[in-house]
Amino acid sequence: MAKYYIESGTMKAVVSADDSHKAALWAVHRAMQQVVPMYDDQNVTASDKCEMATSEGMMVLDQKISISEVGFDRSDAQVINTYDVVSEWNQLMVALSRLESLL
């Protein structure tokens, strides 16, 4: 797995992933976990999420996600449309929910 430097809006993260696209999906997943109920955070209430976002700082994505294997603030970083990644992330979450309901 390679190491990717992800930047978008207020998010700056270093992610290990098989490729840059999967790194972008993980970044969207981390941002969406703050506000959307997830399968792995059923014990975290909405007020707990609000408190964590306030104390830790909310990750807000921009219209584009920049991904680099070299570092942050790179002019040669790959740029992906955030909307496209969020749409794909949503499809993955729907598929996971369907699989979970089948078990």
Short mmCIF file of the C-alpha atoms (twelve columns), coordinates in Angstrom:
data_MODEL
# 
_entry.id   MODEL 
# 
loop_
_atom_site.group_PDB 
_atom_site.id 
_atom_site.type_symbol 
_atom_site.label_atom_id 
_atom_site.label_alt_id 
_atom_site.label_comp_id 
_atom_site.label_asym_id 
_atom_site.label_seq_id 
_atom_site.Cartn_x 
_atom_site.Cartn_y 
_atom_site.Cartn_z 
_atom_site.pdbx_PDB_model_num 
ATOM 1   C CA . MET A 1   0.000   0.000   0.000  1 
ATOM 2   C CA . ALA A 2   1.162   3.481   -0.844 1 
ATOM 3   C CA . LYS A 3   0.889   6.599   1.289  1 
ATOM 4   C CA . TYR A 4   -1.267  9.430   -0.098 1 
ATOM 5   C CA . TYR A 5   -1.544  13.034  1.026  1 
ATOM 6   C CA . ILE A 6   -5.172  14.135  0.764  1 
ATOM 7   C CA . GLU A 7   -6.312  17.775  0.790  1 
ATOM 8   C CA . SER A 8   -9.763  19.216  0.362  1 
ATOM 9   C CA . GLY A 9   -11.310 22.144  2.174  1 
ATOM 10  C CA . THR A 10  -10.359 21.872  5.848  1 
ATOM 11  C CA . MET A 11  -9.250  18.243  5.538  1 
ATOM 12  C CA . LYS A 12  -5.586  17.348  5.394  1 
ATOM 13  C CA . ALA A 13  -4.844  13.675  5.910  1 
ATOM 14  C CA . VAL A 14  -2.266  11.031  5.162  1 
ATOM 15  C CA . VAL A 15  -3.889  7.797   4.025  1 
ATOM 16  C CA . SER A 16  -2.528  4.360   3.152  1 
ATOM 17  C CA . ALA A 17  -4.383  2.871   0.195  1 
ATOM 18  C CA . ASP A 18  -3.972  0.640   -2.844 1 
ATOM 19  C CA . ASP A 19  -4.393  3.597   -5.201 1 
ATOM 20  C CA . SER A 20  -5.272  7.281   -5.244 1 
ATOM 21  C CA . HIS A 21  -8.943  6.656   -5.977 1 
ATOM 22  C CA . LYS A 22  -9.320  4.456   -2.884 1 
ATOM 23  C CA . ALA A 23  -7.500  7.098   -0.853 1 
ATOM 24  C CA . ALA A 24  -10.065 9.679   -2.013 1 
ATOM 25  C CA . LEU A 25  -12.917 7.331   -1.036 1 
ATOM 26  C CA . TRP A 26  -11.431 6.916   2.416  1 
ATOM 27  C CA . ALA A 27  -11.121 10.687  2.825  1 
ATOM 28  C CA . VAL A 28  -14.795 11.132  1.919  1 
ATOM 29  C CA . HIS A 29  -15.705 8.340   4.334  1 
ATOM 30  C CA . ARG A 30  -13.847 10.070  7.174  1 
ATOM 31  C CA . ALA A 31  -15.573 13.376  6.425  1 
ATOM 32  C CA . MET A 32  -19.018 11.815  6.121  1 
ATOM 33  C CA . GLN A 33  -18.653 9.887   9.389  1 
ATOM 34  C CA . GLN A 34  -18.902 13.199  11.210 1 
ATOM 35  C CA . VAL A 35  -22.493 13.783  10.185 1 
ATOM 36  C CA . VAL A 36  -24.037 10.628  8.722  1 
ATOM 37  C CA . PRO A 37  -24.980 7.630   10.892 1 
ATOM 38  C CA . MET A 38  -22.644 4.768   10.027 1 
ATOM 39  C CA . TYR A 39  -22.785 1.049   10.617 1 
ATOM 40  C CA . ASP A 40  -19.742 1.223   12.909 1 
ATOM 41  C CA . ASP A 41  -20.803 4.115   15.158 1 
ATOM 42  C CA . GLN A 42  -24.220 3.125   16.431 1 
ATOM 43  C CA . ASN A 43  -23.290 4.036   20.017 1 
ATOM 44  C CA . VAL A 44  -22.344 7.610   19.105 1 
ATOM 45  C CA . THR A 45  -25.262 10.002  19.473 1 
ATOM 46  C CA . ALA A 46  -25.874 13.083  17.354 1 
ATOM 47  C CA . SER A 47  -24.926 15.324  20.276 1 
ATOM 48  C CA . ASP A 48  -21.677 13.356  20.733 1 
ATOM 49  C CA . LYS A 49  -20.855 13.909  17.055 1 
ATOM 50  C CA . CYS A 50  -21.622 17.600  17.398 1 
ATOM 51  C CA . GLU A 51  -19.348 17.867  20.426 1 
ATOM 52  C CA . MET A 52  -16.516 15.997  18.651 1 
ATOM 53  C CA . ALA A 53  -16.858 18.197  15.557 1 
ATOM 54  C CA . THR A 54  -16.756 21.326  17.718 1 
ATOM 55  C CA . SER A 55  -13.769 20.243  19.790 1 
ATOM 56  C CA . GLU A 56  -11.740 18.551  17.040 1 
ATOM 57  C CA . GLY A 57  -12.715 20.858  14.196 1 
ATOM 58  C CA . MET A 58  -15.109 19.863  11.472 1 
ATOM 59  C CA . MET A 59  -13.640 18.421  8.290  1 
ATOM 60  C CA . VAL A 60  -15.329 20.181  5.376  1 
ATOM 61  C CA . LEU A 61  -14.561 19.094  1.836  1 
ATOM 62  C CA . ASP A 62  -14.070 21.482  -1.066 1 
ATOM 63  C CA . GLN A 63  -15.315 20.923  -4.641 1 
ATOM 64  C CA . LYS A 64  -12.058 19.121  -5.486 1 
ATOM 65  C CA . ILE A 65  -9.892  16.582  -3.673 1 
ATOM 66  C CA . SER A 66  -6.123  16.826  -4.237 1 
ATOM 67  C CA . ILE A 67  -4.130  13.605  -3.905 1 
ATOM 68  C CA . SER A 68  -0.363  13.278  -3.965 1 
ATOM 69  C CA . GLU A 69  2.126   10.553  -3.087 1 
ATOM 70  C CA . VAL A 70  4.811   13.188  -2.467 1 
ATOM 71  C CA . GLY A 71  3.307   15.632  0.053  1 
ATOM 72  C CA . PHE A 72  0.817   18.404  0.756  1 
ATOM 73  C CA . ASP A 73  0.385   21.552  -1.360 1 
ATOM 74  C CA . ARG A 74  1.770   19.991  -4.531 1 
ATOM 75  C CA . SER A 75  1.064   21.608  -7.899 1 
ATOM 76  C CA . ASP A 76  1.404   18.179  -9.543 1 
ATOM 77  C CA . ALA A 77  -1.228  16.524  -7.309 1 
ATOM 78  C CA . GLN A 78  -4.017  14.539  -8.903 1 
ATOM 79  C CA . VAL A 79  -7.337  16.393  -8.602 1 
ATOM 80  C CA . ILE A 80  -10.665 14.564  -8.360 1 
ATOM 81  C CA . ASN A 81  -14.162 16.061  -8.305 1 
ATOM 82  C CA . THR A 82  -15.532 15.659  -4.761 1 
ATOM 83  C CA . TYR A 83  -19.106 15.166  -5.969 1 
ATOM 84  C CA . ASP A 84  -18.066 12.121  -8.029 1 
ATOM 85  C CA . VAL A 85  -16.308 10.524  -5.061 1 
ATOM 86  C CA . VAL A 86  -19.209 11.260  -2.707 1 
ATOM 87  C CA . SER A 87  -21.621 9.687   -5.219 1 
ATOM 88  C CA . GLU A 88  -19.496 6.552   -5.408 1 
ATOM 89  C CA . TRP A 89  -19.142 6.483   -1.609 1 
ATOM 90  C CA . ASN A 90  -22.940 6.662   -1.321 1 
ATOM 91  C CA . GLN A 91  -23.329 3.703   -3.685 1 
ATOM 92  C CA . LEU A 92  -20.865 1.716   -1.575 1 
ATOM 93  C CA . MET A 93  -22.769 2.529   1.624  1 
ATOM 94  C CA . VAL A 94  -26.073 1.456   0.017  1 
ATOM 95  C CA . ALA A 95  -24.487 -1.814  -1.133 1 
ATOM 96  C CA . LEU A 96  -23.087 -2.455  2.351  1 
ATOM 97  C CA . SER A 97  -26.471 -1.776  3.908  1 
ATOM 98  C CA . ARG A 98  -28.125 -4.235  1.522  1 
ATOM 99  C CA . LEU A 99  -25.519 -6.877  2.306  1 
ATOM 100 C CA . GLU A 100 -25.977 -6.325  6.020  1 
ATOM 101 C CA . SER A 101 -29.742 -6.754  5.722  1 
ATOM 102 C CA . LEU A 102 -29.232 -10.055 3.910  1 
ATOM 103 C CA . LEU A 103 -27.157 -11.498 6.761  1 
# 
